[in-house]
CSV table of C-alpha atoms in Angstrom, one decimal:
chain,number,residue,atom,x,y,z
A,1,MET,CA,-21.3,35.9,-32.3
A,2,LYS,CA,-23.7,33.8,-30.8
A,3,LYS,CA,-21.5,31.2,-30.6
A,4,ILE,CA,-18.9,33.4,-28.2
A,5,PRO,CA,-20.5,33.4,-25.4
A,6,VAL,CA,-21.2,28.8,-25.4
A,7,LEU,CA,-17.0,28.3,-26.4
A,8,LEU,CA,-16.6,31.2,-22.9
A,9,PHE,CA,-19.4,29.4,-20.9
A,10,ILE,CA,-17.5,25.6,-21.7
A,11,PHE,CA,-14.3,27.0,-21.2
A,12,SER,CA,-15.4,28.4,-17.4
A,13,LEU,CA,-16.9,25.1,-17.3
A,14,PHE,CA,-12.7,23.0,-17.7
A,15,PHE,CA,-11.0,25.5,-16.3
A,16,VAL,CA,-13.2,25.0,-12.7
A,17,THR,CA,-13.1,21.0,-12.8
A,18,GLU,CA,-9.3,21.6,-13.9
A,19,SER,CA,-8.7,23.9,-10.5
A,20,PHE,CA,-11.9,22.7,-8.3
A,21,SER,CA,-10.2,20.5,-5.1
A,22,ASP,CA,-10.4,18.5,-1.3
A,23,THR,CA,-8.2,19.4,1.4
A,24,LEU,CA,-7.3,16.7,3.2
A,25,VAL,CA,-5.5,17.9,7.0
A,26,LEU,CA,-2.6,16.3,8.3
A,27,SER,CA,-2.2,18.2,11.4
A,28,SER,CA,-2.6,22.5,12.3
A,29,LYS,CA,0.0,23.3,10.1
A,30,LEU,CA,0.3,20.7,7.2
A,31,LYS,CA,-2.5,20.0,4.7
A,32,VAL,CA,-3.1,17.4,0.9
A,33,ASP,CA,-4.9,20.1,-1.9
A,34,TYR,CA,-5.5,17.0,-3.8
A,35,PRO,CA,-7.8,17.3,-6.9
A,36,ASN,CA,-10.8,15.2,-7.0
A,37,PRO,CA,-10.5,11.8,-7.3
A,38,VAL,CA,-13.8,9.3,-8.7
A,39,LEU,CA,-13.9,8.0,-5.4
A,40,ILE,CA,-13.0,9.0,-1.7
A,41,SER,CA,-13.6,5.8,0.3
A,42,HIS,CA,-12.1,4.6,4.0
A,43,THR,CA,-11.1,1.3,6.1
A,44,GLU,CA,-11.0,1.3,9.5
A,45,ASN,CA,-8.1,3.0,9.4
A,46,THR,CA,-7.4,3.9,6.0
A,47,LEU,CA,-8.4,6.5,3.7
A,48,ILE,CA,-7.9,5.8,-0.3
A,49,ILE,CA,-8.6,8.4,-3.1
A,50,LYS,CA,-9.9,6.9,-6.2
A,51,TYR,CA,-8.7,8.3,-9.4
A,52,GLU,CA,-9.7,6.8,-13.2
A,53,ASN,CA,-5.7,5.4,-13.7
A,54,TRP,CA,-4.5,5.9,-9.6
A,55,SER,CA,-4.8,5.5,-6.4
A,56,PHE,CA,-3.5,7.2,-3.1
A,57,LEU,CA,-4.0,5.7,0.5
A,58,HIS,CA,-3.4,7.3,3.8
A,59,ASN,CA,-3.1,6.5,7.5
A,60,ILE,CA,-1.2,7.2,11.2
A,61,VAL,CA,1.0,5.3,11.9
A,62,ASN,CA,0.1,2.8,14.3
A,63,PRO,CA,3.6,0.9,15.8
A,64,LYS,CA,1.4,-2.1,16.8
A,65,GLU,CA,0.0,-2.2,13.3
A,66,ILE,CA,2.8,-1.7,11.0
A,67,TYR,CA,3.6,-5.5,11.5
A,68,HIS,CA,1.4,-7.6,12.9
A,69,THR,CA,3.3,-9.7,14.3
A,70,ILE,CA,5.7,-7.1,17.0
A,71,ASP,CA,5.4,-3.9,18.7
A,72,LEU,CA,7.9,-1.0,16.4
A,73,THR,CA,6.1,1.8,19.8
A,74,GLY,CA,8.7,3.8,20.2
A,75,LEU,CA,11.3,2.6,17.8
A,76,GLU,CA,8.5,3.4,14.7
A,77,LYS,CA,10.1,7.1,13.9
A,78,ASP,CA,13.9,5.3,13.3
A,79,PHE,CA,12.3,1.7,12.0
A,80,ILE,CA,11.3,4.1,9.4
A,81,LEU,CA,13.9,6.3,9.2
A,82,SER,CA,15.9,3.3,8.8
A,83,ILE,CA,14.4,1.9,6.0
A,84,PHE,CA,15.6,4.6,3.7
A,85,GLU,CA,18.8,5.5,5.1
A,86,GLN,CA,20.4,1.8,4.7
A,87,LYS,CA,22.5,2.8,7.1
A,88,THR,CA,22.5,-0.3,10.0
A,89,ASN,CA,21.7,0.9,13.6
A,90,SER,CA,23.7,0.1,16.4
A,91,ASN,CA,20.4,0.8,19.0
A,92,PHE,CA,18.3,-1.7,17.1
A,93,PRO,CA,18.8,-5.7,17.4
A,94,GLU,CA,19.7,-8.1,14.3
A,95,TRP,CA,17.4,-9.4,13.1
A,96,LEU,CA,14.8,-5.6,13.2
A,97,ASN,CA,18.2,-4.3,11.1
A,98,ALA,CA,17.5,-7.0,9.1
A,99,LEU,CA,14.8,-6.8,8.9
A,100,SER,CA,14.7,-3.1,8.6
A,101,ARG,CA,17.1,-4.0,5.0
A,102,GLU,CA,14.2,-6.2,3.7
A,103,GLN,CA,11.2,-4.1,3.9
A,104,ALA,CA,13.9,-1.3,1.6
A,105,LYS,CA,14.2,-4.1,-0.3
A,106,GLU,CA,10.3,-4.9,-1.1
A,107,PHE,CA,10.4,-0.2,-1.5
A,108,GLY,CA,12.8,-0.5,-4.5
A,109,VAL,CA,14.5,2.0,-1.8
A,110,THR,CA,18.2,2.8,-3.8
A,111,SER,CA,20.4,4.9,-3.2
A,112,SER,CA,19.7,7.0,-5.5
A,113,ASN,CA,15.7,7.3,-5.8
A,114,VAL,CA,14.9,8.5,-2.1
A,115,LEU,CA,12.7,11.6,-2.0
A,116,ARG,CA,13.1,14.1,1.1
A,117,ARG,CA,12.2,17.6,1.5
A,118,LYS,CA,10.9,19.5,4.7
A,119,ILE,CA,7.9,21.3,5.4
A,120,ASN,CA,8.6,23.9,8.2
A,121,LEU,CA,9.5,20.9,11.4
A,122,SER,CA,8.1,18.5,8.7
A,123,GLU,CA,10.4,15.7,6.6
A,124,ILE,CA,8.5,13.9,3.8
A,125,ILE,CA,11.2,10.9,3.2
A,126,GLY,CA,9.7,8.5,0.6
A,127,VAL,CA,10.4,6.4,-2.7
A,128,TYR,CA,8.8,5.6,-5.5
A,129,ASP,CA,9.6,1.9,-7.3
A,130,LYS,CA,9.5,2.0,-10.7
A,131,LYS,CA,9.6,-2.2,-11.3
A,132,ARG,CA,6.2,-1.9,-9.1
A,133,ASN,CA,4.6,1.8,-10.2
A,134,SER,CA,4.2,2.1,-6.6
A,135,GLY,CA,5.3,4.6,-3.9
A,136,TYR,CA,5.8,5.6,-0.3
A,137,LEU,CA,6.0,8.4,1.5
A,138,TYR,CA,6.3,8.7,5.6
A,139,VAL,CA,5.1,12.6,6.2
A,140,PHE,CA,6.6,14.0,10.4
A,141,ASP,CA,5.0,16.0,11.8
A,142,GLU,CA,5.1,17.4,15.0
A,143,THR,CA,2.8,14.2,16.5
A,144,LYS,CA,2.7,11.7,14.3
A,145,ILE,CA,3.9,10.1,11.0
A,146,HIS,CA,1.5,10.7,8.0
A,147,HIS,CA,2.2,7.6,5.9
A,148,PHE,CA,1.2,7.4,1.9
A,149,VAL,CA,1.3,4.9,-1.0
A,150,ILE,CA,0.2,5.6,-3.9
A,151,TYR,CA,-0.1,3.2,-6.5
A,152,GLY,CA,0.0,4.8,-10.3
A,153,SER,CA,3.1,6.3,-11.9
A,154,GLU,CA,6.5,8.1,-11.3
A,155,GLU,CA,3.8,11.9,-11.9
A,156,LYS,CA,1.6,10.3,-10.0
A,157,TYR,CA,3.9,9.7,-7.2
A,158,ASN,CA,5.4,13.0,-7.6
A,159,LEU,CA,2.8,15.4,-7.8
A,160,LEU,CA,1.4,13.9,-5.3
A,161,VAL,CA,4.6,15.5,-3.0
A,162,SER,CA,3.6,18.7,-4.9
A,163,TYR,CA,-0.5,18.6,-2.7
A,164,ILE,CA,1.8,18.0,0.4
A,165,LYS,CA,1.1,21.8,2.1
A,166,GLU,CA,1.7,23.8,4.9
A,167,ARG,CA,-1.9,25.4,6.3
B,1,MET,CA,-14.7,-20.3,-3.5
B,2,ASP,CA,-15.8,-23.2,-1.5
B,3,LEU,CA,-15.4,-22.2,2.2
B,4,TYR,CA,-12.9,-24.2,3.0
B,5,ASP,CA,-11.1,-22.0,0.9
B,6,ARG,CA,-12.4,-19.0,2.3
B,7,ASP,CA,-11.9,-20.3,5.8
B,8,ASN,CA,-8.2,-21.4,5.4
B,9,LEU,CA,-8.9,-17.8,3.5
B,10,LYS,CA,-8.8,-15.1,6.1
B,11,ALA,CA,-7.3,-17.7,9.1
B,12,PHE,CA,-4.1,-16.6,7.1
B,13,LEU,CA,-4.8,-12.9,5.8
B,14,VAL,CA,-6.1,-12.9,9.4
B,15,THR,CA,-2.8,-14.2,11.0
B,16,LEU,CA,-1.2,-12.3,8.7
B,17,PHE,CA,-2.5,-8.2,8.5
B,18,GLY,CA,-4.7,-9.0,12.2
B,19,ASN,CA,-8.5,-8.1,13.0
B,20,GLN,CA,-8.9,-5.4,10.0
B,21,ALA,CA,-9.2,-9.2,7.2
B,22,ASN,CA,-11.9,-10.5,8.9
B,23,ASN,CA,-14.0,-7.9,7.6
B,24,TRP,CA,-12.3,-8.6,4.5
B,25,PRO,CA,-15.3,-10.2,1.6
B,26,MET,CA,-13.1,-14.0,0.6
B,27,SER,CA,-12.9,-13.3,-3.2
B,28,GLU,CA,-11.5,-14.2,-6.2
B,29,LYS,CA,-10.0,-10.7,-5.8
B,30,MET,CA,-7.8,-11.5,-2.3
B,31,PHE,CA,-7.6,-14.8,-3.6
B,32,ASN,CA,-5.2,-13.1,-6.5
B,33,LEU,CA,-3.7,-10.7,-3.9
B,34,THR,CA,-2.7,-13.1,-2.3
B,35,PHE,CA,-1.1,-14.9,-4.2
B,36,GLU,CA,1.1,-12.1,-5.6
B,37,LEU,CA,2.7,-12.3,-1.8
B,38,VAL,CA,2.8,-14.9,-1.8
B,39,SER,CA,4.6,-15.9,-5.8
B,40,GLU,CA,6.2,-12.9,-5.0
B,41,SER,CA,8.1,-14.0,-2.1
B,42,SER,CA,11.4,-16.1,-3.3
B,43,ALA,CA,11.8,-17.0,1.0
B,44,CYS,CA,8.7,-18.2,1.0
B,45,SER,CA,8.8,-21.1,-1.9
B,46,SER,CA,7.0,-24.4,-0.1
B,47,ALA,CA,3.3,-23.1,-0.4
B,48,MET,CA,4.5,-22.5,-4.1
B,49,ALA,CA,6.1,-25.8,-5.3
B,50,PHE,CA,3.1,-27.7,-6.4
B,51,VAL,CA,1.2,-24.2,-8.4
B,52,PRO,CA,1.8,-25.0,-12.4
B,53,ARG,CA,3.8,-21.3,-13.5
B,54,PRO,CA,3.9,-19.1,-14.9
B,55,ILE,CA,1.0,-18.5,-15.2
B,56,PRO,CA,-0.4,-17.3,-18.4
B,57,TYR,CA,0.2,-13.0,-19.0
B,58,GLY,CA,-3.5,-12.3,-19.0
B,59,GLN,CA,-4.9,-15.1,-16.8
B,60,THR,CA,-5.1,-14.4,-12.8
B,61,PRO,CA,-4.2,-17.0,-10.4
B,62,PHE,CA,-7.7,-17.1,-9.8
B,63,LYS,CA,-9.5,-18.6,-13.5
B,64,TRP,CA,-5.3,-20.6,-14.6
B,65,LEU,CA,-5.6,-22.8,-11.2
B,66,ALA,CA,-7.9,-26.1,-11.2
B,67,LYS,CA,-9.7,-26.3,-8.0
B,68,GLU,CA,-7.7,-28.5,-5.6
B,69,VAL,CA,-4.3,-26.7,-7.1
B,70,ARG,CA,-6.1,-23.6,-4.5
B,71,SER,CA,-8.0,-25.4,-2.5
B,72,LYS,CA,-3.9,-27.5,-1.1
B,73,PHE,CA,-1.8,-24.0,-1.3
B,74,LEU,CA,-4.4,-22.6,1.0
B,75,LYS,CA,-4.2,-25.5,3.0
B,76,ARG,CA,-0.5,-24.9,2.9
B,77,LEU,CA,-0.9,-21.0,3.6
B,78,LYS,CA,-3.7,-22.2,7.2
B,79,ASN,CA,-1.1,-24.7,7.4
B,80,ASP,CA,2.0,-22.7,8.0
B,81,LYS,CA,0.7,-19.5,9.0
B,82,GLU,CA,3.2,-19.2,11.4
B,83,HIS,CA,6.2,-19.7,9.1
B,84,TYR,CA,5.3,-17.3,6.6
B,85,VAL,CA,3.7,-14.4,8.9
B,86,ILE,CA,7.1,-14.8,9.3
B,87,CYS,CA,9.1,-14.8,5.4
B,88,LEU,CA,5.8,-12.8,3.9
B,89,LYS,CA,6.1,-9.5,6.9
B,90,ALA,CA,8.2,-7.1,4.1
B,91,ALA,CA,6.2,-8.2,1.9
B,92,ALA,CA,2.3,-7.5,3.3
B,93,TYR,CA,3.6,-3.8,4.7
B,94,ARG,CA,4.2,-3.2,0.8
B,95,MET,CA,0.4,-4.6,-0.3
B,96,VAL,CA,-1.3,-4.3,2.8
B,97,GLY,CA,-2.7,-1.2,1.2
B,98,LYS,CA,-3.7,-3.5,-2.1
B,99,PHE,CA,-5.4,-5.8,-0.4
B,100,GLN,CA,-7.2,-2.5,1.7
B,101,MET,CA,-8.6,-1.6,-1.7
B,102,ALA,CA,-9.8,-4.7,-2.8
B,103,SER,CA,-11.8,-5.3,0.1
B,104,GLN,CA,-13.8,-2.5,0.0
B,105,GLY,CA,-14.4,-3.0,-4.3
B,106,VAL,CA,-12.3,-0.1,-5.6
């Protein structure tokens, strides 16, 4: 009989650990609820959330910093969409369409592996590259473009997508 | 890495990634990521011309390559950095997160 409270206590600890999570607020309408990481680190512009066997990174897309030598101000949304849609944008100069194709190749984009999801007015677009065990996600909210990179399995990539929610 | 190699690596990474690379430690890990970045890009093969490949499984480029080869590789990257910025920019954007993690030691 004495063992029952002990077992209940152990069970409750397990439950608490599993359900505990932190929240990253993306905007007044969007958030990411993620499980407790091993560590969190921050560079000048990127938040790193690290787990035992996977990590994800978040930053806000700065059109002047996607490519250090190219200023994409005003074109950033169309450019990012063009990477995933793999269509020539007639408003782009040819070199920018070529760069979009090159980036699609680097991300491992194919005609069948692009994820698109809507959360109210926000849109998520992304891809998981099985060859490199990496995923690339963009969230277009009303004012900003959020960029997530995941280093880990496809299962974790799908989990990260599911963590992005309405507030 | 000696001071000369570190300077060459930093000059290359700053040209490729901008000012953020000024704060990155020029470590063995940074060298290995740079090697991975360049070696995976067929458009940028000139720096790889004198590098013995393939790297044996389980070995890191830094440990596998002789000091002289590492130095030549880094010198080539620094001297031709404008060329590499053009041919590596898409791969660099894909990999910048790995460099940022390495810079934080995570």
